[in-house]
Short mmCIF file of C-alpha atoms (C1' of nucleotides) in Angstrom, two decimals:
data_model
loop_
_atom_site.label_atom_id
_atom_site.label_comp_id
_atom_site.label_asym_id
_atom_site.label_seq_id
_atom_site.Cartn_x
_atom_site.Cartn_y
_atom_site.Cartn_z
CA MET A 1 12.02 11.56 -9.50
CA ARG A 2 10.95 8.36 -11.23
CA ILE A 3 7.51 6.81 -11.43
CA TYR A 4 6.51 3.47 -12.84
CA ASN A 5 4.18 3.97 -15.77
CA THR A 6 1.82 1.08 -16.57
CA LEU A 7 1.58 2.37 -20.15
CA THR A 8 5.28 1.89 -20.86
CA GLN A 9 5.84 -0.77 -18.20
CA GLN A 10 8.91 0.95 -16.82
CA LYS A 11 10.02 3.62 -14.38
CA GLU A 12 10.21 6.96 -16.11
CA ALA A 13 11.61 10.32 -15.14
CA PHE A 14 8.59 12.29 -14.00
CA LYS A 15 8.08 15.47 -15.92
CA THR A 16 5.01 17.60 -15.46
CA LEU A 17 3.08 19.10 -18.35
CA GLU A 18 3.21 22.46 -16.60
CA PRO A 19 6.24 23.30 -14.50
CA GLY A 20 5.55 22.81 -10.82
CA LYS A 21 2.01 21.62 -11.30
CA VAL A 22 0.66 18.08 -11.15
CA ARG A 23 -2.81 17.25 -12.38
CA MET A 24 -3.92 13.84 -11.10
CA TYR A 25 -7.11 11.82 -11.45
CA VAL A 26 -7.92 8.66 -9.56
CA CYS A 27 -10.92 6.43 -10.11
CA GLY A 28 -12.89 6.54 -6.96
CA MET A 29 -15.78 4.46 -5.48
CA THR A 30 -19.01 3.23 -6.86
CA VAL A 31 -21.07 4.09 -3.85
CA TYR A 32 -23.43 1.13 -3.32
CA ASP A 33 -21.71 -0.36 -0.28
CA TYR A 34 -19.11 0.38 2.41
CA CYS A 35 -15.51 0.74 1.37
CA HIS A 36 -13.37 -2.36 1.80
CA LEU A 37 -9.65 -2.84 2.33
CA GLY A 38 -8.94 -2.75 -1.41
CA HIS A 39 -10.42 0.71 -1.55
CA ALA A 40 -8.32 1.68 1.46
CA ARG A 41 -5.21 0.59 -0.35
CA VAL A 42 -5.92 2.83 -3.33
CA LEU A 43 -7.04 5.72 -1.09
CA VAL A 44 -3.86 5.50 0.99
CA ALA A 45 -1.54 4.87 -1.98
CA PHE A 46 -2.59 7.97 -3.80
CA ASP A 47 -2.80 9.95 -0.65
CA VAL A 48 0.88 9.22 -0.15
CA VAL A 49 1.56 10.19 -3.72
CA THR A 50 -0.23 13.49 -3.20
CA ARG A 51 1.52 14.18 0.01
CA TYR A 52 4.93 13.37 -1.29
CA LEU A 53 4.53 15.40 -4.45
CA ARG A 54 3.42 18.36 -2.33
CA HIS A 55 6.38 17.77 0.00
CA ARG A 56 8.52 17.92 -3.12
CA GLY A 57 7.06 21.37 -3.82
CA TYR A 58 4.58 20.49 -6.51
CA ASP A 59 1.21 22.19 -6.65
CA VAL A 60 -0.98 19.03 -6.93
CA HIS A 61 -4.53 19.22 -8.18
CA TYR A 62 -6.06 15.90 -7.15
CA VAL A 63 -9.41 14.79 -8.54
CA ARG A 64 -11.14 11.68 -7.41
CA ASN A 65 -14.57 10.91 -8.75
CA ILE A 66 -17.60 9.27 -7.24
CA THR A 67 -19.69 6.96 -9.39
CA ASP A 68 -23.16 7.58 -8.05
CA ILE A 69 -25.25 6.03 -10.84
CA ASP A 70 -24.74 2.47 -11.91
CA ASP A 71 -26.42 -0.96 -12.15
CA LYS A 72 -25.19 -2.09 -8.79
CA ILE A 73 -26.45 1.04 -7.10
CA LEU A 74 -29.88 0.71 -8.61
CA ARG A 75 -30.11 -2.93 -7.74
CA ARG A 76 -28.99 -2.32 -4.16
CA ALA A 77 -31.39 0.54 -3.71
CA ASP A 78 -34.15 -1.58 -5.07
CA GLU A 79 -33.31 -4.39 -2.60
CA ASN A 80 -33.33 -1.96 0.24
CA GLY A 81 -36.54 -0.42 -0.98
CA GLU A 82 -35.07 3.06 -0.99
CA VAL A 83 -34.44 5.89 -3.37
CA TYR A 84 -31.03 5.40 -4.92
CA THR A 85 -29.84 8.86 -3.87
CA ASP A 86 -30.51 8.01 -0.22
CA LEU A 87 -28.24 4.97 -0.68
CA THR A 88 -25.46 6.92 -2.40
CA ASP A 89 -25.63 9.82 0.04
CA ARG A 90 -25.31 7.47 2.94
CA MET A 91 -22.39 5.59 1.37
CA ILE A 92 -20.59 8.75 0.44
CA ARG A 93 -20.83 9.90 4.04
CA ALA A 94 -19.51 6.62 5.25
CA MET A 95 -16.69 6.76 2.77
CA HIS A 96 -15.72 10.19 3.98
CA GLU A 97 -15.69 8.95 7.60
CA ASP A 98 -13.49 5.97 6.67
CA GLU A 99 -11.10 8.17 4.74
CA ALA A 100 -10.75 10.66 7.57
CA LYS A 101 -9.96 7.94 10.03
CA LEU A 102 -7.28 6.56 7.77
CA GLY A 103 -5.67 9.99 7.51
CA VAL A 104 -6.50 10.34 3.85
CA LEU A 105 -6.68 13.99 2.79
CA SER A 106 -9.61 15.10 0.78
CA PRO A 107 -9.03 15.48 -2.94
CA ASN A 108 -9.30 18.95 -4.46
CA GLU A 109 -12.34 17.94 -6.39
CA GLU A 110 -14.69 15.04 -5.99
CA PRO A 111 -16.91 15.10 -9.04
CA ARG A 112 -20.07 12.98 -9.08
CA ALA A 113 -21.22 11.42 -12.27
CA THR A 114 -24.78 12.59 -11.93
CA ALA A 115 -23.56 16.17 -11.93
CA PHE A 116 -21.80 15.68 -15.23
CA ILE A 117 -24.52 14.28 -17.45
CA ASP A 118 -24.30 17.21 -19.83
CA ASP A 119 -20.62 16.82 -20.30
CA ILE A 120 -21.06 13.10 -20.78
CA LEU A 121 -23.69 13.69 -23.43
CA ALA A 122 -21.51 16.17 -25.19
CA MET A 123 -18.60 13.73 -25.27
CA ILE A 124 -20.82 10.93 -26.66
CA GLN A 125 -22.02 13.19 -29.39
CA LYS A 126 -18.48 14.15 -30.33
CA LEU A 127 -17.64 10.45 -30.52
CA ILE A 128 -20.57 9.72 -32.72
CA ALA A 129 -19.74 12.68 -34.99
CA GLY A 130 -16.19 11.45 -35.27
CA GLY A 131 -17.26 7.96 -36.25
CA HIS A 132 -16.12 6.39 -33.02
CA ALA A 133 -19.56 5.55 -31.62
CA TYR A 134 -22.97 4.56 -32.90
CA ALA A 135 -26.50 4.52 -31.53
CA ALA A 136 -27.99 1.03 -31.64
CA ASP A 137 -31.60 0.11 -32.36
CA ASN A 138 -32.24 -0.64 -28.73
CA GLY A 139 -31.53 2.89 -27.57
CA ASP A 140 -27.98 2.11 -26.29
CA VAL A 141 -24.96 3.91 -27.64
CA TYR A 142 -21.77 1.98 -28.16
CA PHE A 143 -18.20 2.83 -28.64
CA ALA A 144 -16.76 1.26 -31.75
CA VAL A 145 -13.49 -0.21 -30.58
CA GLU A 146 -12.23 -0.88 -34.05
CA SER A 147 -12.28 2.90 -34.76
CA PHE A 148 -9.33 3.35 -32.36
CA PRO A 149 -6.23 1.68 -33.70
CA ASP A 150 -4.39 2.09 -30.33
CA TYR A 151 -7.02 0.11 -28.45
CA GLY A 152 -5.16 -2.20 -26.11
CA LYS A 153 -2.09 -0.07 -25.63
CA LEU A 154 -2.46 0.10 -21.86
CA SER A 155 -3.46 -3.45 -21.14
CA LYS A 156 -1.22 -4.89 -23.93
CA LYS A 157 -4.18 -6.75 -25.37
CA LYS A 158 -4.76 -7.40 -29.00
CA LEU A 159 -8.24 -6.68 -30.34
CA GLU A 160 -8.35 -9.99 -32.22
CA ASP A 161 -7.78 -11.87 -28.97
CA LEU A 162 -10.42 -9.89 -27.19
CA VAL A 163 -12.98 -10.45 -29.86
CA ALA A 164 -12.14 -14.11 -30.12
CA GLY A 165 -12.04 -14.74 -26.42
CA ALA A 166 -15.02 -12.59 -25.59
CA ARG A 167 -16.90 -14.25 -22.78
CA VAL A 168 -19.58 -11.65 -22.88
CA ASP A 169 -22.93 -12.92 -24.09
CA VAL A 170 -23.48 -11.88 -27.59
CA GLN A 171 -25.14 -8.54 -27.56
CA GLU A 172 -26.97 -8.28 -30.81
CA ALA A 173 -27.05 -4.52 -30.80
CA LYS A 174 -23.27 -4.35 -30.81
CA ARG A 175 -21.35 -4.39 -34.07
CA SER A 176 -18.37 -6.00 -32.44
CA PRO A 177 -18.30 -8.04 -29.19
CA ALA A 178 -15.55 -5.76 -27.79
CA ASP A 179 -17.68 -2.61 -28.21
CA PHE A 180 -18.86 -1.16 -24.88
CA ALA A 181 -21.81 0.98 -23.84
CA LEU A 182 -21.49 4.74 -23.57
CA TRP A 183 -25.17 5.22 -22.89
CA LYS A 184 -27.68 2.70 -21.69
CA ALA A 185 -31.35 3.00 -22.58
CA ALA A 186 -33.58 3.16 -19.44
CA LYS A 187 -35.66 0.21 -18.49
CA PRO A 188 -39.22 1.00 -17.50
CA GLY A 189 -39.35 2.74 -14.15
CA GLU A 190 -35.60 3.29 -13.92
CA VAL A 191 -34.04 6.60 -13.10
CA SER A 192 -33.01 8.22 -16.40
CA TRP A 193 -31.89 11.40 -18.16
CA GLN A 194 -33.00 12.81 -21.49
CA SER A 195 -30.64 12.26 -24.35
CA PRO A 196 -30.77 12.50 -28.15
CA TRP A 197 -31.15 8.74 -28.13
CA GLY A 198 -33.96 8.61 -25.68
CA GLU A 199 -34.20 8.24 -21.95
CA GLY A 200 -31.18 6.53 -20.40
CA ARG A 201 -28.12 6.83 -18.26
CA PRO A 202 -24.37 6.91 -18.87
CA GLY A 203 -22.10 3.90 -19.05
CA TRP A 204 -19.45 3.64 -16.44
CA HIS A 205 -16.37 4.22 -18.56
CA ILE A 206 -17.55 7.47 -20.20
CA GLU A 207 -18.15 9.00 -16.80
CA CYS A 208 -14.49 9.00 -15.93
CA SER A 209 -13.43 10.28 -19.38
CA ALA A 210 -15.89 13.18 -19.12
CA MET A 211 -15.18 14.10 -15.54
CA SER A 212 -11.42 13.83 -15.75
CA THR A 213 -11.06 15.93 -18.93
CA LYS A 214 -13.62 18.44 -17.68
CA CYS A 215 -11.75 18.93 -14.39
CA LEU A 216 -8.16 18.58 -15.64
CA GLY A 217 -8.14 19.25 -19.34
CA ASP A 218 -7.70 17.08 -22.39
CA THR A 219 -4.30 15.93 -21.20
CA PHE A 220 -3.11 15.58 -17.64
CA ASP A 221 -0.18 14.11 -15.75
CA ILE A 222 -1.25 11.12 -13.69
CA HIS A 223 -4.21 8.78 -13.76
CA GLY A 224 -4.45 6.19 -11.04
CA GLY A 225 -6.68 3.45 -9.77
CA GLY A 226 -6.99 -0.08 -8.53
CA PRO A 227 -5.31 -2.98 -10.35
CA ASP A 228 -8.48 -4.44 -11.65
CA LEU A 229 -9.53 -1.24 -13.40
CA LEU A 230 -6.59 -1.44 -15.85
CA PHE A 231 -8.78 -3.45 -18.15
CA PRO A 232 -11.30 -2.69 -19.44
CA HIS A 233 -12.03 0.51 -17.56
CA HIS A 234 -8.82 2.45 -18.13
CA GLU A 235 -8.32 1.06 -21.58
CA ASN A 236 -11.74 2.28 -22.50
CA GLU A 237 -11.11 5.67 -20.95
CA ILE A 238 -8.14 6.11 -23.12
CA ALA A 239 -10.10 5.17 -26.25
CA GLN A 240 -12.96 7.45 -25.50
CA SER A 241 -10.92 10.41 -24.38
CA GLU A 242 -8.33 10.28 -27.11
CA CYS A 243 -10.99 9.86 -29.79
CA ALA A 244 -13.05 12.68 -28.40
CA THR A 245 -10.28 15.21 -27.88
CA GLY A 246 -7.66 14.14 -30.41
CA HIS A 247 -4.97 14.52 -27.76
CA THR A 248 -2.96 12.25 -25.57
CA PHE A 249 -5.14 11.51 -22.59
CA VAL A 250 -2.64 10.78 -19.75
CA HIS A 251 1.13 10.74 -19.40
CA THR A 252 1.56 8.40 -16.41
CA TRP A 253 -0.72 5.59 -15.51
CA MET A 254 -0.33 4.32 -11.94
CA HIS A 255 -1.91 1.15 -10.56
CA ALA A 256 -1.96 -0.02 -6.96
CA GLY A 257 -1.38 -3.68 -6.08
CA ALA A 258 -4.11 -6.10 -5.02
CA ILE A 259 -5.05 -7.06 -1.47
CA ARG A 260 -5.16 -10.69 -0.48
CA VAL A 261 -6.52 -12.14 2.72
CA ASN A 262 -4.58 -15.05 4.30
CA LYS A 263 -2.98 -15.82 0.97
CA GLU A 264 -6.31 -15.94 -0.88
CA LYS A 265 -7.74 -13.41 -3.12
CA MET A 266 -10.11 -11.14 -1.27
CA SER A 267 -13.55 -11.68 -2.72
CA LYS A 268 -17.10 -11.78 -1.67
CA SER A 269 -17.62 -15.34 -2.93
CA LEU A 270 -14.83 -16.57 -0.65
CA GLY A 271 -16.36 -14.69 2.27
CA ASN A 272 -13.08 -13.02 3.14
CA PHE A 273 -14.20 -9.51 2.25
CA PHE A 274 -13.36 -6.91 4.89
CA THR A 275 -14.80 -3.47 4.99
CA ILE A 276 -12.71 -0.68 6.40
CA ARG A 277 -15.17 -0.25 9.26
CA GLU A 278 -14.90 -3.92 10.24
CA ILE A 279 -11.13 -3.67 10.38
CA LEU A 280 -11.20 -0.46 12.30
CA GLU A 281 -13.23 -2.19 15.02
CA LYS A 282 -10.20 -4.44 15.62
CA TYR A 283 -7.26 -2.17 14.90
CA PRO A 284 -6.44 1.46 15.35
CA ALA A 285 -6.74 3.33 12.01
CA GLU A 286 -3.11 4.39 12.06
CA VAL A 287 -2.01 0.82 12.47
CA VAL A 288 -3.98 -0.10 9.33
CA ARG A 289 -2.41 2.77 7.50
CA TYR A 290 1.01 1.81 8.65
CA PHE A 291 0.38 -1.73 7.43
CA LEU A 292 -0.66 -0.43 3.98
CA VAL A 293 2.26 1.93 3.71
CA SER A 294 4.87 -0.51 4.92
CA SER A 295 4.94 -2.26 1.49
CA HIS A 296 5.28 -0.81 -1.93
CA TYR A 297 2.09 0.51 -3.45
CA ARG A 298 2.45 -1.71 -6.54
CA SER A 299 3.02 -4.95 -4.66
CA GLN A 300 0.36 -7.39 -3.76
CA VAL A 301 -0.23 -7.29 -0.01
CA ASP A 302 -1.62 -9.90 2.28
CA TYR A 303 -3.99 -8.90 5.08
CA SER A 304 -3.79 -11.17 8.13
CA GLU A 305 -4.09 -10.83 11.91
CA ASP A 306 -0.37 -11.46 12.21
CA ASN A 307 0.59 -8.74 9.79
CA LEU A 308 -1.70 -6.18 11.46
CA ALA A 309 -0.43 -7.14 14.91
CA GLU A 310 3.16 -6.72 13.75
CA ALA A 311 2.28 -3.34 12.22
CA GLY A 312 0.87 -2.37 15.67
CA ARG A 313 4.03 -3.37 17.46
CA THR A 314 6.24 -1.55 15.02
CA LEU A 315 4.23 1.66 15.07
CA THR A 316 4.31 1.43 18.85
CA LYS A 317 7.99 1.48 18.74
CA LEU A 318 8.06 4.60 16.64
CA TYR A 319 5.69 6.40 18.98
CA HIS A 320 7.77 5.28 21.95
CA ALA A 321 10.59 7.37 20.56
CA LEU A 322 8.32 10.42 20.47
CA ARG A 323 6.76 9.79 23.87
CA GLY A 324 7.49 12.44 26.47
CA ILE A 325 9.28 14.71 24.03
CA VAL A 326 8.13 18.10 22.70
CA PRO A 327 9.62 18.21 19.22
CA ALA A 328 11.63 21.25 18.30
CA LYS A 329 9.98 23.90 16.17
CA GLU A 330 9.87 22.59 12.67
CA ALA A 331 11.29 25.83 11.21
CA ASP A 332 14.35 25.55 13.48
CA VAL A 333 15.38 22.20 12.22
CA ALA A 334 17.43 22.19 9.03
CA GLU A 335 17.36 19.45 6.43
CA THR A 336 19.24 16.43 7.67
CA ASP A 337 20.84 13.43 6.04
CA HIS A 338 17.69 11.51 6.97
CA ASP A 339 15.56 13.97 5.01
CA ARG A 340 17.82 13.58 2.01
CA ARG A 341 17.74 9.80 2.29
CA PHE A 342 13.95 9.83 2.67
CA ALA A 343 13.63 11.94 -0.49
CA GLU A 344 16.01 9.64 -2.33
CA VAL A 345 14.02 6.54 -1.71
CA MET A 346 10.67 8.21 -2.22
CA ASP A 347 11.89 9.67 -5.47
CA ASP A 348 12.25 6.13 -6.70
CA ASP A 349 8.61 5.37 -7.45
CA PHE A 350 7.39 6.19 -3.95
CA ASN A 351 9.39 3.53 -2.04
CA THR A 352 7.52 3.87 1.19
CA ALA A 353 9.12 0.71 2.64
CA GLY A 354 12.43 2.32 2.26
CA ALA A 355 11.09 5.57 3.67
CA ILE A 356 9.89 3.74 6.75
CA ALA A 357 13.39 2.38 7.28
CA VAL A 358 14.48 6.04 7.46
CA LEU A 359 11.79 6.66 10.05
CA HIS A 360 13.31 3.95 12.15
CA ALA A 361 16.79 5.39 11.79
CA VAL A 362 15.48 8.77 13.07
CA ALA A 363 13.69 7.11 15.96
CA ASN A 364 16.98 5.39 16.79
CA ASP A 365 18.72 8.82 16.83
CA ILE A 366 16.10 10.13 19.22
CA ASN A 367 16.62 7.21 21.60
CA HIS A 368 20.36 7.69 21.44
CA HIS A 369 20.24 11.35 22.22
CA ARG A 370 17.94 10.68 25.14
CA ARG A 371 20.24 8.05 26.53
CA GLU A 372 23.10 10.54 26.32
CA GLY A 373 20.97 13.15 27.96
CA ASP A 374 21.00 15.46 24.96
CA GLU A 375 17.44 16.74 25.15
CA GLU A 376 17.94 19.35 22.51
CA ALA A 377 19.28 16.96 19.93
CA ALA A 378 16.43 14.62 20.80
CA LYS A 379 13.90 17.35 20.24
CA ARG A 380 15.42 18.17 16.85
CA SER A 381 15.36 14.55 15.76
CA ALA A 382 11.76 14.29 17.01
CA ALA A 383 10.83 17.22 14.73
CA VAL A 384 12.41 15.35 11.79
CA LEU A 385 10.53 12.20 12.63
CA VAL A 386 7.25 14.06 12.78
CA ARG A 387 7.77 15.97 9.56
CA LEU A 388 8.88 12.84 7.59
CA GLY A 389 5.99 10.91 9.16
CA ALA A 390 3.63 13.54 7.90
CA VAL A 391 4.60 12.78 4.34
CA LEU A 392 3.42 9.19 4.88
CA GLY A 393 0.48 10.40 6.94
CA LEU A 394 1.90 8.74 10.05
CA LEU A 395 3.01 9.77 13.57
CA GLN A 396 0.82 12.92 13.61
CA GLN A 397 -0.98 12.09 16.83
CA ASP A 398 0.00 13.08 20.30
CA PRO A 399 1.85 9.93 21.50
CA GLU A 400 -0.31 9.75 24.62
CA ALA A 401 -3.40 9.77 22.43
CA PHE A 402 -1.99 6.93 20.47
CA PHE A 403 -1.01 4.86 23.42
CA GLN A 404 -4.04 5.48 25.55
CA ALA A 405 -6.81 5.59 22.97
CA ASP A 406 -9.76 3.89 24.55
CA THR A 407 -10.45 0.77 22.56
CA GLY A 408 -13.63 0.02 24.52
CA SER A 409 -11.96 -1.82 27.38
CA GLU A 410 -13.47 -2.03 30.87
CA LEU A 411 -10.94 0.31 32.39
CA THR A 412 -11.04 4.09 32.12
CA ALA A 413 -7.95 6.22 32.38
CA GLN A 414 -9.01 7.15 35.88
CA ASP A 415 -9.28 3.52 36.96
CA ILE A 416 -5.84 2.90 35.59
CA GLU A 417 -4.28 5.93 37.22
CA ALA A 418 -5.75 4.84 40.61
CA MET A 419 -4.22 1.37 40.24
CA ILE A 420 -0.92 2.84 39.26
CA GLN A 421 -1.01 4.98 42.42
CA ALA A 422 -1.82 1.96 44.49
CA ARG A 423 1.15 0.15 42.92
CA ALA A 424 3.42 3.11 43.58
CA ASP A 425 2.45 2.99 47.23
CA ALA A 426 3.16 -0.69 47.39
CA ARG A 427 6.50 -0.24 45.76
CA LYS A 428 7.40 2.51 48.20
CA ALA A 429 6.58 0.08 51.01
CA LYS A 430 8.73 -2.49 49.22
CA ASP A 431 5.71 -4.72 48.90
CA PHE A 432 6.73 -5.92 45.48
CA ALA A 433 4.38 -8.86 45.53
CA GLU A 434 1.44 -6.54 45.77
CA ALA A 435 2.98 -4.13 43.18
CA ASP A 436 3.44 -7.01 40.70
CA ARG A 437 -0.02 -8.30 41.37
CA ILE A 438 -1.44 -4.91 40.36
CA ARG A 439 0.77 -4.79 37.30
CA ASP A 440 -0.23 -8.28 36.21
CA ASP A 441 -3.85 -7.45 36.75
CA LEU A 442 -3.56 -4.47 34.46
CA LEU A 443 -1.62 -6.46 31.89
CA GLU A 444 -4.40 -8.97 31.79
CA LYS A 445 -6.75 -6.12 30.90
CA GLY A 446 -4.44 -4.98 28.13
CA ILE A 447 -2.67 -2.24 30.02
CA ILE A 448 1.16 -2.15 29.90
CA LEU A 449 3.13 -0.14 32.48
CA ASP A 450 6.41 1.61 31.80
CA ASP A 451 8.38 2.77 34.84
CA SER A 452 10.91 5.56 34.41
CA ARG A 453 12.73 8.02 36.56
CA GLU A 454 9.88 10.48 36.22
CA GLY A 455 7.26 7.98 37.27
CA THR A 456 5.09 5.29 35.75
CA ILE A 457 3.25 5.73 32.45
CA TRP A 458 0.82 3.36 30.86
CA ARG A 459 -0.39 2.33 27.44
CA ARG A 460 -2.93 0.04 25.91
CA SER A 461 -1.64 -3.04 24.21
CA GLN A 462 -1.64 -2.89 20.39
CA ASP A 463 -1.85 -6.64 19.90
"C1'" G B 1 -5.13 -20.10 -24.32
"C1'" G B 2 -3.57 -14.46 -24.26
"C1'" C B 3 -1.25 -10.40 -21.46
"C1'" G B 4 1.37 -9.06 -17.04
"C1'" C B 5 3.72 -9.59 -12.10
"C1'" G B 6 6.40 -12.14 -8.49
"C1'" G B 7 9.56 -16.12 -5.83
"C1'" U B 8 14.90 -12.59 -0.49
"C1'" G B 9 16.87 -15.11 6.31
"C1'" G B 10 11.40 -17.97 11.42
"C1'" C B 11 7.79 -14.04 9.55
"C1'" A B 12 6.90 -9.16 7.11
"C1'" G B 13 9.47 -6.44 3.47
"C1'" A B 14 13.30 -3.03 0.56
"C1'" G B 15 17.45 -3.13 -2.41
"C1'" U B 16 22.02 -4.06 -5.00
"C1'" G B 17 26.88 -6.82 -10.16
"C1'" G B 18 31.72 -7.22 -5.37
"C1'" U B 19 30.65 -3.78 0.90
"C1'" U B 20 24.46 -3.03 6.70
"C1'" A B 21 18.18 -2.71 4.33
"C1'" U B 22 14.54 -2.05 7.88
"C1'" G B 23 10.94 -4.12 11.23
"C1'" C B 24 8.73 -8.18 14.10
"C1'" A B 25 10.06 -12.66 16.52
"C1'" G B 26 14.67 -15.40 18.88
"C1'" C B 27 19.29 -15.46 21.61
"C1'" G B 28 23.21 -12.99 24.92
"C1'" G B 29 24.31 -8.49 27.70
"C1'" A B 30 23.35 -3.43 30.00
"C1'" C B 31 19.43 -0.75 32.54
"C1'" U B 32 15.35 -2.27 36.27
"C1'" G B 33 13.31 -4.46 43.00
"C1'" C B 34 11.42 -7.68 38.98
"C1'" A B 35 9.42 -6.10 34.41
"C1'" A B 36 8.28 -2.75 30.43
"C1'" C B 37 10.79 0.97 27.48
"C1'" U B 38 15.67 1.86 25.58
"C1'" C B 39 20.66 0.70 24.26
"C1'" C B 40 24.73 -2.82 22.83
"C1'" G B 41 25.88 -7.52 20.64
"C1'" U B 42 24.24 -11.86 17.68
"C1'" G B 43 22.37 -15.99 14.16
"C1'" U B 44 19.69 -17.56 9.90
"C1'" A B 45 18.69 -14.97 2.78
"C1'" C B 46 18.34 -14.21 -1.97
"C1'" G B 47 13.25 -20.87 -6.07
"C1'" C B 48 16.13 -24.48 -9.52
"C1'" C B 49 19.60 -25.21 -13.73
"C1'" G B 50 22.69 -23.20 -17.24
"C1'" G B 51 25.20 -18.72 -19.50
"C1'" U B 52 27.76 -13.76 -19.45
"C1'" U B 53 31.53 -11.83 -15.87
"C1'" C B 54 37.58 -11.53 -12.38
"C1'" G B 55 32.97 -11.79 -9.45
"C1'" A B 56 25.59 -12.63 -9.75
"C1'" U B 57 20.72 -12.80 -5.07
"C1'" U B 58 21.14 -8.46 -8.69
"C1'" C B 59 22.12 -9.18 -16.07
"C1'" C B 60 20.58 -13.23 -20.07
"C1'" G B 61 18.05 -18.03 -21.20
"C1'" A B 62 15.34 -22.45 -19.78
"C1'" C B 63 12.59 -24.77 -15.90
"C1'" C B 64 9.58 -25.22 -11.42
"C1'" C B 65 6.14 -22.66 -8.22
"C1'" G B 66 2.75 -18.74 -6.85
"C1'" C B 67 -0.35 -14.59 -8.21
"C1'" G B 68 -3.25 -10.85 -11.09
"C1'" C B 69 -6.13 -9.42 -15.40
"C1'" C B 70 -8.67 -11.21 -19.78
"C1'" U B 71 -16.60 -10.52 -16.98
"C1'" C B 72 -19.05 -6.01 -12.66
"C1'" C B 73 -14.88 -5.35 -9.24
"C1'" A B 74 -10.13 -0.82 -5.98
#
RNA sequence: GGCGCGGUGGCAGAGUGGUUAUGCAGCGGACUGCAACUCCGUGUACGCCGGUUCGAUUCCGACCCGCGCCUCCA
């Protein structure tokens, strides 16, 4: 299979360091607020990567960190008047809830920065000993960017340009404007840890270097993250890690695309920032996931009401194919052309859009078989649809649960069943005016009826 | 200014040197008491200008437009 590597800017044949094993690290959240759609994109993108690699037979060890000490966390905790650990505990819980709803599998390890202070200190000391970092007079420790000739290899930036164009206010303690903090001296009253350079706390970049190499070794296969982490975060991680260990840090760098909202960049200043929980109040979680997966993970994606509504209609169609069918037992269904086609497109840098086209082809097969009355064939195709859906984290619900999930409407399932019965009676009496009145009444309340030979079934509108 | 990405049919969104993406929406038909679901059929594409080629949406160059990063940010 081939994966686009940000480092080389091209798709490369994927080769693991150790046969059959993939070691992957993804930069996770800084837990000072609820996760937003951009986080969801990264979460889902690498969830699909993990699921597909496992589907492909790889033993994937997935590590995603939590940054639980940081300026923003301390500031927010201060604003709230709470202990910072209360804030981070709460946000981590919320994050896990959001993830679960979106069908994101838990990573194998979820290291928290505050649990790795010793490793961080050890790495900083190594860097100082190697001449790659220095303790400044103010108690901070900085990485000396000029000590790493490869600096800029990921983001394709030249050090001269960075230094010349540095917008950062001149930090007198730094030897060069491009240098960045590995350790920050504590301000009075701030939470801090002991270090050889006095009380302080780790800089953001070093946390990821320390946690990733501790969990996965000096060199590992895949490192992923959001598009805006490419520089400086990931660039700095490479510098720190390679200077500290003397080895290549990562083979394949993967970056997800950005989220936009109604053609504008999603940002707090524009007021178009959506948290996952806000969105889940309006749309079923699986619809949000479908929306995210329906375009390539590297492309920029535009969040809008229209796009989500369309995702809902399309997912509805796929679930319709599965409705009223008990899929054949997975083990009884051999690999099909659809499975092969699915693997072919996913092998090409996780082309989920192409994979979804395969899902539609399978759904089409199911519908055909049902029309022709071939229940067994339909059941086998349904099994294929469910197993391929699983690789994308889709179509794993009972169709009825998907169609009838209570979205907080005024009608309960019982109310609806009663009205359907009343309509059935009216139809039997050929009172179609009354039957249609009931159906229209339900439609107004977001309930759609489907008549079939076996009777009438209902679903809640996805729009 | 530096680095990078992209412009595909009404919309969303893959892909390809010559042959169907796929989905949503639309239109016609079958099914239905009428619908819904489903099936069949159907239209509209590859920013602009050059070049390479027997042939380019697909490769090369210029141009126009949009976007991201360069500062904490997924």
